[in-house]
Coordinates of C-alpha atoms and ligand atoms in Angstrom, one line a residue:
M1 CA -19.2 30.0 25.4
N2 CA -22.5 28.9 24.8
S3 CA -22.9 25.8 22.4
A4 CA -23.5 28.3 19.2
T5 CA -19.7 29.3 19.3
L6 CA -18.2 25.5 19.9
S7 CA -16.9 23.6 17.0
C8 CA -18.1 20.5 15.6
I9 CA -14.8 19.0 15.9
G10 CA -11.2 19.3 16.9
L11 CA -7.8 18.8 15.4
A12 CA -4.5 18.5 16.4
G13 CA -0.8 18.7 14.9
L14 CA -0.5 20.9 11.9
A15 CA 2.2 19.8 9.9
V16 CA 1.4 19.4 6.2
M17 CA -1.2 16.5 6.4
G18 CA -3.2 18.0 9.7
Q19 CA -3.2 22.0 8.5
N20 CA -4.9 20.2 5.0
L21 CA -7.4 17.7 6.6
A22 CA -8.6 21.1 8.7
L23 CA -9.2 23.4 5.9
N24 CA -10.8 20.3 4.3
V25 CA -13.2 20.1 7.2
A26 CA -13.8 23.8 7.5
E27 CA -14.9 23.9 3.9
K28 CA -17.2 21.4 4.5
G29 CA -18.9 23.6 6.9
F30 CA -18.0 22.0 9.8
P31 CA -16.6 24.2 12.5
I32 CA -13.2 23.4 13.7
S33 CA -10.9 24.0 16.6
V34 CA -6.9 23.7 15.5
Y35 CA -3.8 23.2 17.9
N36 CA -0.5 23.4 17.7
R37 CA 2.3 23.5 20.6
T38 CA 4.5 25.5 17.8
T39 CA 2.3 29.1 18.0
S40 CA 3.2 29.6 13.9
K41 CA 1.9 26.2 12.8
V42 CA -1.4 27.4 14.2
D43 CA -0.9 30.9 12.6
D44 CA 0.1 29.7 9.3
T45 CA -3.8 27.8 9.4
L46 CA -5.5 30.6 10.3
V47 CA -3.8 32.4 7.2
R48 CA -4.7 30.0 5.0
A49 CA -8.0 29.7 6.6
K50 CA -8.9 33.5 5.9
D51 CA -7.3 33.1 2.2
E52 CA -9.5 30.3 1.3
G53 CA -12.6 31.6 1.8
N54 CA -12.8 33.0 5.4
L55 CA -13.5 29.2 6.3
P56 CA -15.0 28.4 10.4
L57 CA -11.6 27.6 11.6
T58 CA -10.5 28.8 15.1
G59 CA -7.0 28.4 16.4
Y60 CA -5.8 27.6 19.8
Y61 CA -2.2 28.0 21.3
N62 CA -2.9 26.0 24.3
P63 CA -4.6 22.5 24.9
K64 CA -7.4 23.6 27.5
D65 CA -9.1 26.1 25.9
F66 CA -8.4 23.9 22.4
I67 CA -10.8 21.0 24.0
L68 CA -13.5 23.4 26.0
S69 CA -14.0 25.1 22.3
I70 CA -15.0 21.5 20.9
Q71 CA -18.5 20.4 21.6
R72 CA -19.3 17.5 23.6
P73 CA -19.0 14.8 22.8
R74 CA -15.5 15.9 21.4
S75 CA -14.0 14.1 18.5
V76 CA -10.2 15.3 18.4
V77 CA -8.7 14.2 15.4
L78 CA -4.6 13.9 15.7
L79 CA -1.9 14.5 13.2
V80 CA 1.2 14.1 14.4
K81 CA 4.2 11.6 14.1
A82 CA 3.6 8.0 14.6
G83 CA 4.8 6.2 17.8
A84 CA 5.8 8.4 20.8
P85 CA 4.6 11.8 19.9
V86 CA 1.1 10.4 19.6
D87 CA 1.4 9.4 23.2
Q88 CA 2.7 13.0 24.3
T89 CA 0.0 14.6 22.4
I90 CA -2.5 12.2 23.9
A91 CA -1.5 12.5 27.6
T92 CA -1.6 16.4 27.2
L93 CA -5.0 16.5 25.7
S94 CA -6.8 13.8 27.5
E95 CA -6.3 15.8 31.2
Y96 CA -9.3 17.9 29.7
L97 CA -10.9 15.3 27.5
E98 CA -14.6 13.6 29.6
P99 CA -16.0 10.6 29.3
G100 CA -17.6 10.0 26.1
D101 CA -15.1 12.4 24.1
A102 CA -13.2 10.5 20.9
I103 CA -9.7 10.7 19.9
I104 CA -8.9 9.9 16.3
D105 CA -5.4 9.1 15.4
G106 CA -5.2 9.9 11.8
G107 CA -1.1 9.1 11.6
N108 CA 0.2 6.0 9.6
E109 CA 0.1 4.2 13.0
W110 CA 1.4 0.8 13.8
Y111 CA -1.9 -1.0 14.4
E112 CA -0.5 -2.6 17.8
N113 CA 0.2 0.7 19.3
T114 CA -3.7 2.0 18.3
E115 CA -4.8 -1.2 20.3
R116 CA -2.7 -0.7 23.3
R117 CA -4.3 3.5 23.1
I118 CA -7.7 1.8 22.9
R119 CA -7.4 -0.1 26.4
D120 CA -5.7 2.6 28.1
A121 CA -8.8 5.3 26.6
E122 CA -11.1 3.1 27.6
N123 CA -9.9 3.1 31.2
Q124 CA -11.0 6.5 31.2
G125 CA -13.8 6.3 29.1
I126 CA -12.2 7.9 26.1
L127 CA -13.4 6.5 23.0
Y128 CA -10.9 5.8 20.5
L129 CA -10.4 5.8 16.5
G130 CA -7.4 4.5 14.6
M131 CA -7.6 6.2 11.4
G132 CA -5.4 5.7 7.8
V133 CA -5.4 8.5 5.7
S134 CA -4.6 7.8 2.5
G135 CA -4.0 10.8 -0.7
G136 CA -0.8 13.0 0.7
E137 CA -0.9 16.9 0.9
E138 CA -3.7 17.2 -2.2
G139 CA -6.3 14.4 -0.5
A140 CA -6.2 15.8 3.0
R141 CA -7.1 18.8 1.6
N142 CA -9.5 17.8 -1.3
G143 CA -10.9 14.6 -0.4
P144 CA -8.8 11.4 0.9
S145 CA -9.3 8.2 1.6
L146 CA -10.4 7.5 4.9
M147 CA -9.8 3.9 6.5
P148 CA -11.4 4.8 10.4
G149 CA -11.2 1.5 12.8
G150 CA -11.6 0.9 16.5
S151 CA -14.0 2.8 18.5
H152 CA -17.6 2.0 16.5
E153 CA -19.4 4.5 18.5
A154 CA -17.1 7.3 18.0
Y155 CA -17.2 6.4 14.6
K156 CA -20.6 7.2 14.5
N157 CA -20.2 10.8 16.2
V158 CA -18.1 12.0 13.3
E159 CA -19.8 9.7 10.3
H160 CA -21.2 12.8 8.8
I161 CA -18.1 14.5 8.4
L162 CA -16.1 11.9 7.2
M163 CA -18.5 11.1 4.6
K164 CA -18.3 14.9 3.2
I165 CA -14.5 15.4 3.7
A166 CA -13.5 12.0 1.8
A167 CA -12.9 11.5 -2.0
Q168 CA -16.4 11.4 -3.7
V169 CA -16.6 8.2 -6.4
N170 CA -19.6 7.1 -8.5
D171 CA -20.6 4.8 -5.5
G172 CA -20.0 7.0 -2.6
P173 CA -17.5 8.5 -0.3
C174 CA -14.3 6.8 0.2
V175 CA -14.5 6.2 4.2
T176 CA -15.9 3.0 5.6
Y177 CA -15.9 1.6 9.0
I178 CA -13.4 -0.9 8.9
G179 CA -13.5 -2.8 11.6
A180 CA -12.6 -2.4 15.5
G181 CA -9.1 -2.2 17.0
G182 CA -6.2 -1.5 14.7
A183 CA -8.2 -3.0 11.7
G184 CA -7.9 0.9 10.4
N185 CA -4.3 1.3 10.4
F186 CA -3.8 -2.3 9.1
V187 CA -5.6 -1.8 6.4
K188 CA -3.8 1.5 5.7
M189 CA -0.6 -0.5 6.3
V190 CA -1.5 -3.2 3.4
H191 CA -2.6 -0.1 1.2
N192 CA 0.6 1.4 1.7
G193 CA 2.3 -2.5 0.9
I194 CA 0.2 -2.4 -2.5
E195 CA 1.6 1.3 -3.2
Y196 CA 4.8 0.1 -2.9
G197 CA 4.3 -3.0 -5.5
D198 CA 2.8 -0.5 -7.5
M199 CA 5.4 1.6 -7.7
Q200 CA 8.3 -1.2 -8.1
L201 CA 6.2 -2.3 -11.0
I202 CA 5.8 0.9 -12.8
S203 CA 9.4 1.5 -12.5
E204 CA 9.9 -1.6 -14.0
A205 CA 7.9 -0.9 -17.1
Y206 CA 9.8 2.3 -17.2
D207 CA 13.2 0.1 -17.4
V208 CA 12.4 -1.9 -19.7
L209 CA 11.0 1.0 -22.1
K210 CA 13.7 2.8 -21.5
T211 CA 16.7 0.6 -21.6
V212 CA 15.7 -2.6 -23.6
G213 CA 13.5 -0.3 -26.2
G214 CA 15.6 2.7 -26.2
L215 CA 12.3 5.2 -25.5
S216 CA 13.2 8.7 -24.9
N217 CA 11.1 10.7 -21.9
E218 CA 8.8 12.4 -24.3
E219 CA 7.8 9.1 -25.8
L220 CA 7.5 7.6 -22.2
A221 CA 5.1 10.5 -21.1
G222 CA 3.4 9.9 -24.4
I223 CA 3.0 6.0 -23.4
F224 CA 2.1 6.7 -19.8
H225 CA -0.7 9.2 -20.7
E226 CA -1.8 6.9 -23.4
W227 CA -2.0 4.0 -20.5
N228 CA -4.2 6.2 -18.3
R229 CA -7.0 6.1 -20.5
G230 CA -7.3 2.5 -20.5
E231 CA -7.2 -0.8 -18.2
L232 CA -4.2 1.1 -16.1
E233 CA -6.1 4.2 -15.7
S234 CA -4.6 5.7 -11.9
F235 CA -3.3 8.2 -10.0
L236 CA 0.3 6.9 -9.9
I237 CA 0.3 6.2 -13.7
E238 CA -0.7 9.6 -14.3
I239 CA 1.6 11.7 -12.2
T240 CA 4.3 9.4 -14.1
S241 CA 3.6 10.8 -17.1
D242 CA 3.7 14.1 -15.7
I243 CA 7.2 13.3 -14.0
F244 CA 8.7 12.9 -17.8
K245 CA 7.4 15.8 -18.7
V246 CA 9.4 18.4 -16.4
K247 CA 12.7 20.0 -17.3
D248 CA 15.7 20.0 -15.2
E249 CA 15.7 24.0 -14.2
S250 CA 19.4 23.9 -13.1
G251 CA 20.7 21.7 -16.1
S252 CA 19.8 21.0 -19.8
G253 CA 18.0 17.7 -19.6
D254 CA 15.1 16.3 -17.8
L255 CA 14.6 16.1 -14.4
V256 CA 14.0 12.5 -13.7
D257 CA 17.6 11.7 -15.2
M258 CA 18.9 13.9 -12.6
I259 CA 17.6 12.3 -9.3
L260 CA 19.4 9.8 -7.2
D261 CA 18.8 6.3 -7.7
K262 CA 17.9 5.4 -3.7
T263 CA 14.4 5.3 -2.7
G264 CA 13.5 6.1 0.8
M265 CA 10.6 5.0 3.1
K266 CA 9.2 5.0 6.3
G267 CA 8.5 1.6 7.2
T268 CA 4.8 0.6 6.3
G269 CA 5.8 -1.4 3.1
K270 CA 8.7 -3.3 5.5
W271 CA 5.3 -3.7 8.5
T272 CA 3.2 -5.5 5.6
V273 CA 6.2 -7.8 4.5
Q274 CA 6.2 -9.2 8.2
Q275 CA 2.8 -9.3 8.4
A276 CA 2.4 -11.3 5.7
A277 CA 5.2 -13.7 7.2
E278 CA 3.5 -14.1 10.5
L279 CA 0.5 -14.8 8.6
S280 CA 2.5 -17.4 6.3
I281 CA 0.6 -15.8 3.7
A282 CA 2.9 -15.3 0.3
A283 CA 2.9 -12.0 -0.8
P284 CA 6.1 -11.8 -3.1
T285 CA 5.4 -8.8 -5.1
I286 CA 5.4 -6.3 -2.3
A287 CA 8.4 -8.0 -0.7
A288 CA 10.1 -7.8 -4.0
S289 CA 9.5 -3.6 -4.1
L290 CA 10.6 -3.5 -0.7
D291 CA 13.7 -5.6 -1.2
S292 CA 14.4 -3.2 -4.3
R293 CA 14.1 -0.4 -2.1
Y294 CA 17.2 -1.7 0.2
L295 CA 18.9 -2.7 -2.4
S296 CA 18.6 0.8 -4.5
G297 CA 20.1 2.3 -1.2
L298 CA 23.6 0.5 -2.0
K299 CA 24.3 3.1 -4.2
A300 CA 28.1 3.2 -3.6
E301 CA 28.4 -0.8 -3.6
R302 CA 26.4 -1.2 -6.5
E303 CA 28.8 1.3 -8.4
N304 CA 31.6 -1.0 -7.3
A305 CA 29.9 -4.0 -8.6
S306 CA 29.5 -2.5 -11.7
R307 CA 32.9 -2.0 -12.7
V308 CA 33.8 -5.3 -10.5
L309 CA 31.9 -7.4 -13.0
Q310 CA 32.6 -5.2 -16.2
E311 CA 36.0 -5.7 -15.6
A312 CA 35.1 -9.7 -15.1
G313 CA 34.2 -9.5 -18.3
I314 CA 30.2 -9.3 -17.8
D315 CA 28.8 -9.0 -21.4
G316 CA 28.7 -5.3 -22.0
D317 CA 27.3 -5.3 -25.6
N318 CA 24.4 -7.7 -24.8
L319 CA 23.2 -6.9 -21.6
G320 CA 22.1 -3.7 -20.4
S321 CA 21.9 -2.5 -23.7
I322 CA 19.2 -1.4 -26.6
R323 CA 17.8 -3.9 -28.6
T324 CA 16.1 -4.5 -31.7
V325 CA 13.0 -4.6 -30.9
D326 CA 9.5 -3.7 -32.3
K327 CA 8.9 -0.8 -30.1
K328 CA 4.8 -0.5 -30.8
Q329 CA 5.1 -4.3 -30.0
L330 CA 7.4 -3.6 -26.9
V331 CA 4.6 -0.8 -24.7
D332 CA 2.0 -3.3 -25.8
D333 CA 3.6 -6.2 -24.0
V334 CA 5.1 -3.9 -21.4
R335 CA 1.7 -2.1 -20.2
Q336 CA -0.3 -6.0 -20.4
A337 CA 2.9 -7.6 -18.2
L338 CA 2.4 -4.2 -16.0
Y339 CA -1.4 -5.2 -15.5
A340 CA -1.1 -8.6 -14.9
S341 CA 1.9 -8.1 -12.2
K342 CA -0.8 -5.7 -10.8
I343 CA -3.4 -8.1 -10.1
C344 CA -1.2 -10.8 -8.5
S345 CA -0.1 -8.2 -6.5
Y346 CA -3.6 -7.0 -5.2
A347 CA -4.3 -10.3 -4.7
Q348 CA -1.6 -10.7 -2.3
G349 CA -2.5 -7.7 0.1
M350 CA -6.2 -8.6 -0.2
N351 CA -5.2 -12.2 1.2
L352 CA -3.0 -10.6 3.6
L353 CA -6.1 -8.8 4.5
R354 CA -8.7 -11.6 4.8
A355 CA -6.1 -13.4 7.1
K356 CA -5.5 -10.9 9.5
S357 CA -9.4 -9.9 9.5
M358 CA -9.8 -14.0 10.6
E359 CA -6.9 -13.6 13.0
K360 CA -8.5 -10.4 14.7
S361 CA -12.0 -11.0 14.3
W362 CA -12.2 -7.9 12.1
N363 CA -15.1 -9.0 9.7
L364 CA -13.4 -7.3 7.0
N365 CA -15.3 -6.8 3.9
L366 CA -12.8 -6.7 1.0
G367 CA -15.0 -5.5 -1.7
E368 CA -15.4 -2.7 0.6
M369 CA -11.7 -2.0 0.9
A370 CA -11.5 -1.9 -2.8
R371 CA -14.3 0.7 -2.8
I372 CA -13.0 3.2 -0.6
W373 CA -9.3 2.9 -2.3
K374 CA -11.1 4.2 -5.8
G375 CA -10.6 7.6 -4.9
G376 CA -8.4 10.1 -3.1
C377 CA -5.6 7.7 -2.2
I378 CA -2.0 7.1 -3.5
I379 CA -3.2 3.3 -5.1
R380 CA -6.9 4.9 -6.4
A381 CA -7.5 3.5 -9.9
R382 CA -10.2 2.4 -12.6
F383 CA -8.8 -1.3 -11.9
L384 CA -10.3 -1.1 -8.0
D385 CA -13.8 -0.9 -9.0
R386 CA -13.4 -4.6 -11.0
I387 CA -11.9 -5.7 -7.7
K388 CA -14.9 -4.5 -5.7
Q389 CA -17.2 -6.4 -8.3
A390 CA -15.0 -9.6 -8.1
Y391 CA -15.6 -9.8 -4.2
D392 CA -19.0 -8.4 -4.8
R393 CA -19.5 -11.9 -7.2
N394 CA -18.0 -13.8 -4.8
V395 CA -17.5 -13.0 -1.0
N396 CA -15.6 -16.1 -0.6
L397 CA -13.2 -15.9 -3.7
A398 CA -10.0 -17.6 -2.5
N399 CA -8.0 -15.6 -4.7
L400 CA -8.7 -12.7 -7.2
I401 CA -6.9 -14.8 -10.1
V402 CA -9.5 -17.3 -9.7
D403 CA -12.3 -14.8 -10.4
P404 CA -13.4 -15.6 -14.0
E405 CA -12.9 -12.1 -15.1
F406 CA -9.4 -11.6 -13.8
A407 CA -8.7 -15.5 -14.8
K408 CA -10.1 -14.4 -18.7
E409 CA -7.5 -11.1 -18.3
M410 CA -4.7 -13.3 -16.7
V411 CA -5.0 -15.6 -19.6
Q412 CA -5.2 -13.1 -22.7
R413 CA -2.0 -11.6 -21.5
Q414 CA -0.1 -14.3 -20.2
G415 CA 2.2 -14.2 -23.4
A416 CA 2.9 -10.4 -23.2
W417 CA 3.8 -11.0 -19.7
R418 CA 5.9 -13.7 -20.4
R419 CA 8.0 -12.1 -23.4
V420 CA 8.7 -9.3 -21.0
V421 CA 10.0 -11.2 -18.3
G422 CA 12.2 -13.0 -20.6
L423 CA 13.5 -9.8 -22.6
A424 CA 14.6 -8.3 -19.6
I425 CA 16.1 -11.6 -17.9
E426 CA 18.0 -11.9 -21.4
S427 CA 19.1 -8.5 -21.4
G428 CA 20.1 -8.4 -17.7
I429 CA 17.4 -5.9 -16.7
S430 CA 16.3 -6.9 -13.1
T431 CA 12.2 -6.9 -13.1
P432 CA 11.8 -8.4 -9.5
G433 CA 8.1 -7.1 -9.3
M434 CA 7.1 -8.5 -12.8
C435 CA 9.1 -11.6 -12.1
S436 CA 7.3 -12.1 -8.9
S437 CA 4.2 -11.7 -9.7
L438 CA 4.6 -14.0 -12.9
A439 CA 6.1 -16.8 -10.4
Y440 CA 3.3 -16.5 -7.9
F441 CA 1.0 -16.6 -10.8
D442 CA 2.6 -19.8 -12.2
T443 CA 2.7 -21.2 -8.6
Y444 CA -0.5 -21.1 -7.7
R445 CA -2.7 -21.9 -10.7
R446 CA -0.2 -25.5 -11.1
A447 CA -2.6 -28.3 -9.4
R448 CA 1.2 -30.4 -8.7
L449 CA 4.5 -28.5 -7.6
P450 CA 7.6 -30.0 -6.7
A451 CA 7.3 -29.7 -3.0
N452 CA 6.9 -33.4 -3.1
L453 CA 10.8 -33.8 -3.1
V454 CA 11.1 -31.0 -0.5
Q455 CA 8.6 -33.2 1.9
A456 CA 10.8 -36.1 1.1
Q457 CA 13.8 -34.7 1.9
R458 CA 12.4 -33.5 5.3
D459 CA 11.1 -36.7 6.1
L460 CA 14.7 -38.3 5.2
F461 CA 16.5 -35.8 7.2
G462 CA 14.1 -35.0 10.0
A463 CA 11.6 -37.3 10.2
H464 CA 9.0 -35.0 9.3
T465 CA 6.8 -37.5 7.8
Y466 CA 5.2 -36.9 4.5
E467 CA 1.2 -37.4 3.0
R468 CA 0.9 -39.6 0.3
V469 CA -1.7 -38.5 -2.9
D470 CA -3.5 -41.7 -2.9
I471 CA -3.7 -42.9 0.7
P472 CA -4.6 -40.6 4.1
G473 CA -2.8 -40.4 7.1
S474 CA 1.2 -39.5 7.5
F475 CA 3.9 -41.4 6.5
H476 CA 7.7 -42.2 7.2
T477 CA 10.0 -44.0 5.3
E478 CA 13.6 -45.0 5.9
W479 CA 14.6 -43.4 3.0
T480 CA 18.4 -44.0 3.1
K481 CA 18.7 -47.6 4.0
L482 CA 16.0 -48.3 1.1
A483 CA 18.1 -46.4 -0.9
K484 CA 21.4 -48.5 0.0
A485 CA 19.5 -51.8 -0.8
R486 CA 18.8 -50.6 -4.3
S487 CA 22.2 -49.5 -4.9
G488 CA 23.5 -52.7 -3.6
A489 CA 21.2 -54.2 -6.3
F490 CA 22.7 -52.5 -8.9
N491 CA 26.0 -53.4 -8.1
Ligands
LIG1 C1 2.9 21.0 16.2 O1 4.2 21.6 15.4 C2 5.8 21.0 15.3 C3 6.6 21.1 14.3 O2 6.7 22.7 13.9 C4 5.3 19.4 15.9 O3 6.6 18.6 15.9 C5 4.1 18.9 16.7 O4 4.1 17.5 16.8 C6 3.0 19.7 16.3 N1 1.8 19.1 17.0 C7 1.4 18.8 18.4 C8 0.2 18.6 18.7 O5 2.0 20.3 19.1
LIG2 C1 34.1 0.6 -3.4 O1 35.2 0.4 -3.8 C2 36.3 1.5 -3.3 C3 37.6 1.0 -3.9 O2 38.0 -0.5 -3.9 C4 36.3 0.9 -1.7 O3 37.3 2.1 -1.1 C5 34.8 1.0 -1.1 O4 35.3 1.4 0.4 C6 33.8 0.5 -1.9 N1 32.4 1.3 -1.2 C7 31.7 0.6 -1.2 C8 30.4 1.2 -0.7 O5 32.1 -0.9 -0.9

């Protein structure tokens, strides 16, 4: 084999994401070798490569031929299930890799697994990248958002390819070197946590409009379409509009109404909330979206609870029923509540990224994170450009809420936001995401909180001491003794 016949890059793991990403690479003019232990996966990919324009893609049925078909230093992308399958694939392939070659894991991997693999690979002189890939099947094929972290040298070797295959937006391709170690996986994890929040907030907007406002699916399709032309413009708002338009092919109504109300999950949302707790970062909107998924899973229990509480006399006339509301006003209010809630959710995600970056010395550029999420990924949205600008204005911004532009927007929307949350609470419609965002806002913006009382309690029962607002130092008080003496004075 001479170098003219060698591929630029290899990809192992030809399930949906792998297949589409390989075709994307080939279509951008980079000859690619692909491999999967299951030969039919290789054959499927070869057929697609031919059908989609004789793309320069070569299939291999054994790991040795696959690795030897790639030009050195080799870059091999893995798209296999996170966890043990990644370790197995690395073991299989690394037998044929040579020092200077690189492995790029494109799965939703736990960042610490990537950090362990970086160390293991280093012992063999192999470079390693953990690369978050977002955009689903469509994104992988036509331009995902890419979050590569780990070996900078490995990144430099494939940068020209990643720049071409990533989604393209007005200020460049949606890829950047994220940072060392597991930074790429961590950023992808937080991206997914934010995605959980966005989806929860949209479902709450739907619930309020449908259950309180009595809007039909047809009206909802129109409203989400309309919203997608303004400040809420985003992939998730756009697809939501489409969902409301689809009829049930095996029945008479709309498909959305026939879908069981139980949400699945794969773990990145849970990891985000766990990491937030580990780092003492408040992420209540993201946590609320995770809790909502857990509660949604208790379908049978919820059906029982609904019956038991109805029998116990919960007010069926006022709770969960359609109100006489001004529909136009409600739609406008919900739009604003959704936007303001989203800002709080992104603020939480960004602050989690910053805290982790400081812990790990990743030096994350938050504005760049917002920029590479502008295209390709599931949370892509017009509003991310505003977030990027906020961090461009001030890299040390403590919280998105206090960026002067966002601050103004929050204040403009708070009336509508409070009306929506109030109406939902009165109607017995849970809006945990919107409520959590509003509580986050109301807590963060208040210079004085009732935490003084909690601190006094801690000092009373545990002598945990407290600080004073007027004198520096820590203090302890014999609360019970002093209180008794005072009661004595009253007797
Ligand atoms: C190949 O395909 C199978 C499923 O068909 C999958 O389980 C496996 O992880 C894939 N990847 C590799 C590298 O063989
Ligand atoms: C729901 O209630 C029924 C009847 O009381 C009971 O048999 C069933 O176990 C309950 N299901 C759950 C999930 O609690």
